[in-house]
């Protein structure tokens, strides 16, 4: 209440500069309601221009109409108004908010005529509407004054209660990448990472998450997620927009696939992600954003070549995790791949004039032993997966 009184004194001082005709009753609104505030308060006054002692104003009874679905009057205020000059115990002035949709205010005095360039009275309340709404007041009944009053009301004008949304920054809301780095092994190799969307304070709102790459050496391929309205992928596949409507408070997990388009030995790039609300009436500005390092590492191809015998010739290449086994002529070679504990993972026979390929991607990371046999010939070497 004290805050309302202070605000009222300030705004009613400004009201005295308004040039209003004495036959016009005007509702003046002093506050824009912030729907993001826990206190959605409005404040109005009813003004009819300057009143002189010779006008003989001694009483009034005025009813102002309003929309009950959005406006709730709670406080009648008299400080700095003409009704303050009509104080008479608990009887005058009076404020009646009992009848839904009506603010009835009255006051009287029998000792002097009221005068001054001030509103008749002021009312404050709470607002139940939404953002970007506007509400004006009405005059359902003609105002009543004492018979001696020389003025009269022939017109009515009402300001509107307007609303805005002033969002608050929130570091707990936004987009989070659960990994620091995704590594791919050269040209056309793919990787995947998890994107976590946290937007529990934005229920019912639409948001967009924007993923951008700072290098043309990688591309964004596809995503897999729930609560996705639509996606927009740029022609160069270096930018992706994910549109969502937030329907529950649980974090949303999205799998994002990326691909290397370079064969450089060791290249890095940065992927950025940031969330932006699309609603003008949101009360949260998400501050959580994240970055991810994309790395393309092309392993150097190695060749293992043993003594070339006139009846046998075997060569083995390790090309980015794929063993290439080639026998040019002679008797077939049997090539066995085992770990250092002797567990056999693969056994392949390579015939003359043929090439066999063995992928190591499905095997656990570690050091493996390659054993090649041809009759009584045995050759061994190691390969790192």
PDB file of N, CA and C in Angstrom, residues 126-202:
ATOM      1  N   UNK A 126      -5.072  -5.709  -9.562  1.00  0.00           N
ATOM      2  CA  UNK A 126      -4.220  -6.695 -10.218  1.00  0.00           C
ATOM      3  C   UNK A 126      -4.790  -7.050 -11.587  1.00  0.00           C
ATOM      4  N   UNK A 127      -3.903  -7.546 -12.458  1.00  0.00           N
ATOM      5  CA  UNK A 127      -4.293  -7.872 -13.825  1.00  0.00           C
ATOM      6  C   UNK A 127      -4.133  -9.360 -14.065  1.00  0.00           C
ATOM      7  N   UNK A 128      -5.167  -9.993 -14.635  1.00  0.00           N
ATOM      8  CA  UNK A 128      -5.162 -11.435 -14.885  1.00  0.00           C
ATOM      9  C   UNK A 128      -4.967 -11.789 -16.355  1.00  0.00           C
ATOM     10  N   UNK A 129      -4.828 -10.787 -17.205  1.00  0.00           N
ATOM     11  CA  UNK A 129      -4.717 -11.044 -18.629  1.00  0.00           C
ATOM     12  C   UNK A 129      -3.330 -11.462 -19.047  1.00  0.00           C
ATOM     13  N   UNK A 130      -3.152 -11.551 -20.353  1.00  0.00           N
ATOM     14  CA  UNK A 130      -1.887 -12.008 -20.920  1.00  0.00           C
ATOM     15  C   UNK A 130      -1.148 -10.848 -21.571  1.00  0.00           C
ATOM     16  N   UNK A 131       0.004 -11.184 -22.139  1.00  0.00           N
ATOM     17  CA  UNK A 131       0.844 -10.180 -22.786  1.00  0.00           C
ATOM     18  C   UNK A 131       0.161  -9.628 -24.038  1.00  0.00           C
ATOM     19  N   UNK A 132       0.460  -8.373 -24.328  1.00  0.00           N
ATOM     20  CA  UNK A 132      -0.037  -7.679 -25.526  1.00  0.00           C
ATOM     21  C   UNK A 132      -1.553  -7.510 -25.537  1.00  0.00           C
ATOM     22  N   UNK A 133      -2.181  -7.566 -24.375  1.00  0.00           N
ATOM     23  CA  UNK A 133      -3.611  -7.276 -24.278  1.00  0.00           C
ATOM     24  C   UNK A 133      -3.813  -5.834 -23.817  1.00  0.00           C
ATOM     25  N   UNK A 134      -4.985  -5.293 -24.118  1.00  0.00           N
ATOM     26  CA  UNK A 134      -5.327  -3.942 -23.696  1.00  0.00           C
ATOM     27  C   UNK A 134      -6.762  -3.935 -23.186  1.00  0.00           C
ATOM     28  N   UNK A 135      -6.968  -3.217 -22.095  1.00  0.00           N
ATOM     29  CA  UNK A 135      -8.305  -3.140 -21.521  1.00  0.00           C
ATOM     30  C   UNK A 135      -8.634  -1.701 -21.163  1.00  0.00           C
ATOM     31  N   UNK A 136      -9.789  -1.217 -21.642  1.00  0.00           N
ATOM     32  CA  UNK A 136     -10.283   0.113 -21.291  1.00  0.00           C
ATOM     33  C   UNK A 136     -11.441  -0.027 -20.312  1.00  0.00           C
ATOM     34  N   UNK A 137     -11.760   1.063 -19.627  1.00  0.00           N
ATOM     35  CA  UNK A 137     -12.875   1.091 -18.690  1.00  0.00           C
ATOM     36  C   UNK A 137     -14.086   1.734 -19.362  1.00  0.00           C
ATOM     37  N   UNK A 138     -15.242   1.527 -18.782  1.00  0.00           N
ATOM     38  CA  UNK A 138     -16.486   2.061 -19.330  1.00  0.00           C
ATOM     39  C   UNK A 138     -17.206   2.901 -18.283  1.00  0.00           C
ATOM     40  N   UNK A 139     -18.221   3.620 -18.738  1.00  0.00           N
ATOM     41  CA  UNK A 139     -19.060   4.420 -17.839  1.00  0.00           C
ATOM     42  C   UNK A 139     -20.501   3.938 -18.007  1.00  0.00           C
ATOM     43  N   UNK A 140     -20.889   2.894 -17.254  1.00  0.00           N
ATOM     44  CA  UNK A 140     -22.218   2.305 -17.474  1.00  0.00           C
ATOM     45  C   UNK A 140     -23.371   3.200 -17.018  1.00  0.00           C
ATOM     46  N   UNK A 141     -23.122   4.081 -16.071  1.00  0.00           N
ATOM     47  CA  UNK A 141     -24.174   4.961 -15.561  1.00  0.00           C
ATOM     48  C   UNK A 141     -23.684   6.409 -15.581  1.00  0.00           C
ATOM     49  N   UNK A 142     -24.602   7.314 -15.720  1.00  0.00           N
ATOM     50  CA  UNK A 142     -24.241   8.723 -15.660  1.00  0.00           C
ATOM     51  C   UNK A 142     -23.774   9.077 -14.253  1.00  0.00           C
ATOM     52  N   UNK A 143     -22.691   9.834 -14.108  1.00  0.00           N
ATOM     53  CA  UNK A 143     -22.235  10.244 -12.780  1.00  0.00           C
ATOM     54  C   UNK A 143     -23.270  11.154 -12.096  1.00  0.00           C
ATOM     55  N   UNK A 144     -23.308  11.087 -10.780  1.00  0.00           N
ATOM     56  CA  UNK A 144     -24.206  11.941 -10.007  1.00  0.00           C
ATOM     57  C   UNK A 144     -23.394  12.906  -9.169  1.00  0.00           C
ATOM     58  N   UNK A 145     -23.812  14.195  -9.192  1.00  0.00           N
ATOM     59  CA  UNK A 145     -23.188  15.233  -8.385  1.00  0.00           C
ATOM     60  C   UNK A 145     -24.273  15.942  -7.581  1.00  0.00           C
ATOM     61  N   UNK A 146     -23.843  16.754  -6.599  1.00  0.00           N
ATOM     62  CA  UNK A 146     -24.824  17.534  -5.855  1.00  0.00           C
ATOM     63  C   UNK A 146     -25.507  18.532  -6.777  1.00  0.00           C
ATOM     64  N   UNK A 147     -26.752  18.908  -6.428  1.00  0.00           N
ATOM     65  CA  UNK A 147     -27.566  19.750  -7.317  1.00  0.00           C
ATOM     66  C   UNK A 147     -26.929  21.105  -7.581  1.00  0.00           C
ATOM     67  N   UNK A 148     -26.143  21.593  -6.643  1.00  0.00           N
ATOM     68  CA  UNK A 148     -25.559  22.920  -6.791  1.00  0.00           C
ATOM     69  C   UNK A 148     -24.345  22.940  -7.718  1.00  0.00           C
ATOM     70  N   UNK A 149     -23.822  21.762  -8.063  1.00  0.00           N
ATOM     71  CA  UNK A 149     -22.621  21.700  -8.883  1.00  0.00           C
ATOM     72  C   UNK A 149     -22.893  22.309 -10.254  1.00  0.00           C
ATOM     73  N   UNK A 150     -22.064  23.263 -10.649  1.00  0.00           N
ATOM     74  CA  UNK A 150     -22.284  24.008 -11.884  1.00  0.00           C
ATOM     75  C   UNK A 150     -21.681  23.308 -13.109  1.00  0.00           C
ATOM     76  N   UNK A 151     -20.915  22.226 -12.881  1.00  0.00           N
ATOM     77  CA  UNK A 151     -20.363  21.497 -14.015  1.00  0.00           C
ATOM     78  C   UNK A 151     -21.305  20.399 -14.479  1.00  0.00           C
ATOM     79  N   UNK A 152     -20.814  19.606 -15.385  1.00  0.00           N
ATOM     80  CA  UNK A 152     -21.611  18.497 -15.903  1.00  0.00           C
ATOM     81  C   UNK A 152     -20.766  17.637 -16.823  1.00  0.00           C
ATOM     82  N   UNK A 153     -21.073  16.333 -16.895  1.00  0.00           N
ATOM     83  CA  UNK A 153     -20.314  15.398 -17.716  1.00  0.00           C
ATOM     84  C   UNK A 153     -21.127  15.043 -18.954  1.00  0.00           C
ATOM     85  N   UNK A 154     -20.547  15.344 -20.126  1.00  0.00           N
ATOM     86  CA  UNK A 154     -21.214  15.017 -21.383  1.00  0.00           C
ATOM     87  C   UNK A 154     -20.436  13.996 -22.219  1.00  0.00           C
ATOM     88  N   UNK A 155     -19.198  13.714 -21.852  1.00  0.00           N
ATOM     89  CA  UNK A 155     -18.400  12.740 -22.609  1.00  0.00           C
ATOM     90  C   UNK A 155     -17.482  11.965 -21.661  1.00  0.00           C
ATOM     91  N   UNK A 156     -17.017  10.827 -22.131  1.00  0.00           N
ATOM     92  CA  UNK A 156     -16.184   9.950 -21.309  1.00  0.00           C
ATOM     93  C   UNK A 156     -15.062   9.381 -22.174  1.00  0.00           C
ATOM     94  N   UNK A 157     -13.848   9.409 -21.642  1.00  0.00           N
ATOM     95  CA  UNK A 157     -12.672   8.890 -22.339  1.00  0.00           C
ATOM     96  C   UNK A 157     -11.896   8.013 -21.363  1.00  0.00           C
ATOM     97  N   UNK A 158     -11.413   6.853 -21.847  1.00  0.00           N
ATOM     98  CA  UNK A 158     -10.664   5.963 -20.973  1.00  0.00           C
ATOM     99  C   UNK A 158      -9.334   5.569 -21.611  1.00  0.00           C
ATOM    100  N   UNK A 159      -8.238   5.740 -20.843  1.00  0.00           N
ATOM    101  CA  UNK A 159      -6.970   5.128 -21.235  1.00  0.00           C
ATOM    102  C   UNK A 159      -7.109   3.617 -21.148  1.00  0.00           C
ATOM    103  N   UNK A 160      -6.150   2.922 -21.740  1.00  0.00           N
ATOM    104  CA  UNK A 160      -6.147   1.457 -21.692  1.00  0.00           C
ATOM    105  C   UNK A 160      -5.053   0.954 -20.753  1.00  0.00           C
ATOM    106  N   UNK A 161      -5.370  -0.122 -20.062  1.00  0.00           N
ATOM    107  CA  UNK A 161      -4.327  -0.840 -19.329  1.00  0.00           C
ATOM    108  C   UNK A 161      -3.593  -1.707 -20.345  1.00  0.00           C
ATOM    109  N   UNK A 162      -2.306  -1.479 -20.506  1.00  0.00           N
ATOM    110  CA  UNK A 162      -1.510  -2.227 -21.478  1.00  0.00           C
ATOM    111  C   UNK A 162      -0.541  -3.154 -20.754  1.00  0.00           C
ATOM    112  N   UNK A 163      -0.122  -4.199 -21.452  1.00  0.00           N
ATOM    113  CA  UNK A 163       0.769  -5.199 -20.855  1.00  0.00           C
ATOM    114  C   UNK A 163       2.020  -5.381 -21.702  1.00  0.00           C
ATOM    115  N   UNK A 164       3.092  -5.754 -21.035  1.00  0.00           N
ATOM    116  CA  UNK A 164       4.341  -6.102 -21.702  1.00  0.00           C
ATOM    117  C   UNK A 164       4.918  -7.341 -21.014  1.00  0.00           C
ATOM    118  N   UNK A 165       5.950  -7.919 -21.610  1.00  0.00           N
ATOM    119  CA  UNK A 165       6.694  -9.005 -20.974  1.00  0.00           C
ATOM    120  C   UNK A 165       8.154  -8.585 -20.889  1.00  0.00           C
ATOM    121  N   UNK A 166       8.680  -8.512 -19.687  1.00  0.00           N
ATOM    122  CA  UNK A 166      10.096  -8.173 -19.472  1.00  0.00           C
ATOM    123  C   UNK A 166      10.813  -9.434 -19.003  1.00  0.00           C
ATOM    124  N   UNK A 167      11.378 -10.207 -19.935  1.00  0.00           N
ATOM    125  CA  UNK A 167      11.988 -11.497 -19.558  1.00  0.00           C
ATOM    126  C   UNK A 167      13.213 -11.317 -18.675  1.00  0.00           C
ATOM    127  N   UNK A 168      13.461 -12.335 -17.871  1.00  0.00           N
ATOM    128  CA  UNK A 168      14.620 -12.349 -16.979  1.00  0.00           C
ATOM    129  C   UNK A 168      15.645 -13.371 -17.497  1.00  0.00           C
ATOM    130  N   UNK A 169      16.908 -13.011 -17.418  1.00  0.00           N
ATOM    131  CA  UNK A 169      17.984 -13.919 -17.830  1.00  0.00           C
ATOM    132  C   UNK A 169      18.059 -15.106 -16.881  1.00  0.00           C
ATOM    133  N   UNK A 170      18.208 -16.309 -17.443  1.00  0.00           N
ATOM    134  CA  UNK A 170      18.248 -17.531 -16.638  1.00  0.00           C
ATOM    135  C   UNK A 170      19.368 -18.434 -17.158  1.00  0.00           C
ATOM    136  N   UNK A 171      20.398 -18.621 -16.320  1.00  0.00           N
ATOM    137  CA  UNK A 171      21.554 -19.428 -16.740  1.00  0.00           C
ATOM    138  C   UNK A 171      21.270 -20.926 -16.692  1.00  0.00           C
ATOM    139  N   UNK A 172      20.132 -21.333 -16.132  1.00  0.00           N
ATOM    140  CA  UNK A 172      19.787 -22.760 -16.083  1.00  0.00           C
ATOM    141  C   UNK A 172      18.994 -23.203 -17.309  1.00  0.00           C
ATOM    142  N   UNK A 173      18.650 -22.283 -18.184  1.00  0.00           N
ATOM    143  CA  UNK A 173      17.846 -22.600 -19.357  1.00  0.00           C
ATOM    144  C   UNK A 173      18.685 -22.419 -20.620  1.00  0.00           C
ATOM    145  N   UNK A 174      18.522 -23.349 -21.559  1.00  0.00           N
ATOM    146  CA  UNK A 174      19.250 -23.240 -22.812  1.00  0.00           C
ATOM    147  C   UNK A 174      19.666 -24.587 -23.357  1.00  0.00           C
ATOM    148  N   UNK A 175      20.753 -24.594 -24.124  1.00  0.00           N
ATOM    149  CA  UNK A 175      21.209 -25.788 -24.846  1.00  0.00           C
ATOM    150  C   UNK A 175      22.567 -26.234 -24.313  1.00  0.00           C
ATOM    151  N   UNK A 176      22.690 -27.535 -24.077  1.00  0.00           N
ATOM    152  CA  UNK A 176      23.910 -28.108 -23.509  1.00  0.00           C
ATOM    153  C   UNK A 176      24.345 -29.307 -24.349  1.00  0.00           C
ATOM    154  N   UNK A 177      25.627 -29.357 -24.697  1.00  0.00           N
ATOM    155  CA  UNK A 177      26.207 -30.509 -25.402  1.00  0.00           C
ATOM    156  C   UNK A 177      26.936 -31.366 -24.384  1.00  0.00           C
ATOM    157  N   UNK A 178      26.625 -32.650 -24.354  1.00  0.00           N
ATOM    158  CA  UNK A 178      27.138 -33.519 -23.294  1.00  0.00           C
ATOM    159  C   UNK A 178      28.583 -33.951 -23.523  1.00  0.00           C
ATOM    160  N   UNK A 179      29.119 -33.783 -24.752  1.00  0.00           N
ATOM    161  CA  UNK A 179      30.522 -34.117 -25.022  1.00  0.00           C
ATOM    162  C   UNK A 179      31.335 -32.849 -25.224  1.00  0.00           C
ATOM    163  N   UNK A 180      32.657 -32.994 -25.098  1.00  0.00           N
ATOM    164  CA  UNK A 180      33.567 -31.892 -25.394  1.00  0.00           C
ATOM    165  C   UNK A 180      34.100 -31.966 -26.816  1.00  0.00           C
ATOM    166  N   UNK A 181      34.335 -33.203 -27.293  1.00  0.00           N
ATOM    167  CA  UNK A 181      34.960 -33.398 -28.607  1.00  0.00           C
ATOM    168  C   UNK A 181      34.353 -34.616 -29.296  1.00  0.00           C
ATOM    169  N   UNK A 182      34.157 -34.508 -30.603  1.00  0.00           N
ATOM    170  CA  UNK A 182      33.776 -35.646 -31.439  1.00  0.00           C
ATOM    171  C   UNK A 182      34.882 -35.827 -32.476  1.00  0.00           C
ATOM    172  N   UNK A 183      35.440 -37.025 -32.542  1.00  0.00           N
ATOM    173  CA  UNK A 183      36.557 -37.306 -33.447  1.00  0.00           C
ATOM    174  C   UNK A 183      36.098 -38.218 -34.573  1.00  0.00           C
ATOM    175  N   UNK A 184      36.437 -37.835 -35.802  1.00  0.00           N
ATOM    176  CA  UNK A 184      36.143 -38.641 -36.987  1.00  0.00           C
ATOM    177  C   UNK A 184      37.460 -38.969 -37.684  1.00  0.00           C
ATOM    178  N   UNK A 185      37.519 -40.102 -38.353  1.00  0.00           N
ATOM    179  CA  UNK A 185      38.768 -40.558 -38.959  1.00  0.00           C
ATOM    180  C   UNK A 185      38.772 -40.308 -40.459  1.00  0.00           C
ATOM    181  N   UNK A 186      38.888 -39.019 -40.806  1.00  0.00           N
ATOM    182  CA  UNK A 186      39.096 -38.680 -42.206  1.00  0.00           C
ATOM    183  C   UNK A 186      37.839 -38.476 -43.017  1.00  0.00           C
ATOM    184  N   UNK A 187      38.034 -38.398 -44.314  1.00  0.00           N
ATOM    185  CA  UNK A 187      36.998 -38.066 -45.278  1.00  0.00           C
ATOM    186  C   UNK A 187      35.788 -38.990 -45.185  1.00  0.00           C
ATOM    187  N   UNK A 188      34.588 -38.367 -45.125  1.00  0.00           N
ATOM    188  CA  UNK A 188      33.288 -39.063 -45.118  1.00  0.00           C
ATOM    189  C   UNK A 188      33.047 -39.903 -43.872  1.00  0.00           C
ATOM    190  N   UNK A 189      33.871 -39.748 -42.854  1.00  0.00           N
ATOM    191  CA  UNK A 189      33.614 -40.438 -41.594  1.00  0.00           C
ATOM    192  C   UNK A 189      32.654 -39.595 -40.751  1.00  0.00           C
ATOM    193  N   UNK A 190      31.760 -40.269 -40.048  1.00  0.00           N
ATOM    194  CA  UNK A 190      30.720 -39.581 -39.288  1.00  0.00           C
ATOM    195  C   UNK A 190      30.922 -39.749 -37.785  1.00  0.00           C
ATOM    196  N   UNK A 191      30.349 -38.821 -37.044  1.00  0.00           N
ATOM    197  CA  UNK A 191      30.328 -38.880 -35.593  1.00  0.00           C
ATOM    198  C   UNK A 191      28.977 -38.407 -35.089  1.00  0.00           C
ATOM    199  N   UNK A 192      28.680 -38.662 -33.837  1.00  0.00           N
ATOM    200  CA  UNK A 192      27.391 -38.280 -33.266  1.00  0.00           C
ATOM    201  C   UNK A 192      27.623 -37.715 -31.872  1.00  0.00           C
ATOM    202  N   UNK A 193      26.793 -36.737 -31.505  1.00  0.00           N
ATOM    203  CA  UNK A 193      26.846 -36.197 -30.154  1.00  0.00           C
ATOM    204  C   UNK A 193      25.428 -35.938 -29.662  1.00  0.00           C
ATOM    205  N   UNK A 194      25.301 -35.765 -28.343  1.00  0.00           N
ATOM    206  CA  UNK A 194      23.989 -35.552 -27.721  1.00  0.00           C
ATOM    207  C   UNK A 194      23.816 -34.078 -27.344  1.00  0.00           C
ATOM    208  N   UNK A 195      22.684 -33.520 -27.751  1.00  0.00           N
ATOM    209  CA  UNK A 195      22.310 -32.146 -27.408  1.00  0.00           C
ATOM    210  C   UNK A 195      21.171 -32.207 -26.395  1.00  0.00           C
ATOM    211  N   UNK A 196      21.321 -31.504 -25.283  1.00  0.00           N
ATOM    212  CA  UNK A 196      20.291 -31.508 -24.239  1.00  0.00           C
ATOM    213  C   UNK A 196      19.635 -30.134 -24.163  1.00  0.00           C
ATOM    214  N   UNK A 197      18.306 -30.125 -24.311  1.00  0.00           N
ATOM    215  CA  UNK A 197      17.528 -28.887 -24.282  1.00  0.00           C
ATOM    216  C   UNK A 197      16.859 -28.740 -22.924  1.00  0.00           C
ATOM    217  N   UNK A 198      17.151 -27.649 -22.230  1.00  0.00           N
ATOM    218  CA  UNK A 198      16.566 -27.394 -20.911  1.00  0.00           C
ATOM    219  C   UNK A 198      15.721 -26.123 -20.991  1.00  0.00           C
ATOM    220  N   UNK A 199      14.411 -26.285 -20.888  1.00  0.00           N
ATOM    221  CA  UNK A 199      13.500 -25.144 -21.068  1.00  0.00           C
ATOM    222  C   UNK A 199      12.249 -25.293 -20.207  1.00  0.00           C
ATOM    223  N   UNK A 200      12.408 -25.765 -18.953  1.00  0.00           N
ATOM    224  CA  UNK A 200      11.238 -26.019 -18.122  1.00  0.00           C
ATOM    225  C   UNK A 200      10.516 -24.735 -17.707  1.00  0.00           C
ATOM    226  N   UNK A 201      11.166 -23.570 -17.813  1.00  0.00           N
ATOM    227  CA  UNK A 201      10.494 -22.310 -17.469  1.00  0.00           C
ATOM    228  C   UNK A 201       9.825 -21.678 -18.684  1.00  0.00           C
ATOM    229  N   UNK A 202       9.807 -22.398 -19.809  1.00  0.00           N
ATOM    230  CA  UNK A 202       9.216 -21.862 -21.038  1.00  0.00           C
ATOM    231  C   UNK A 202       8.115 -22.776 -21.571  1.00  0.00           C
TER     232      UNK A 202
END
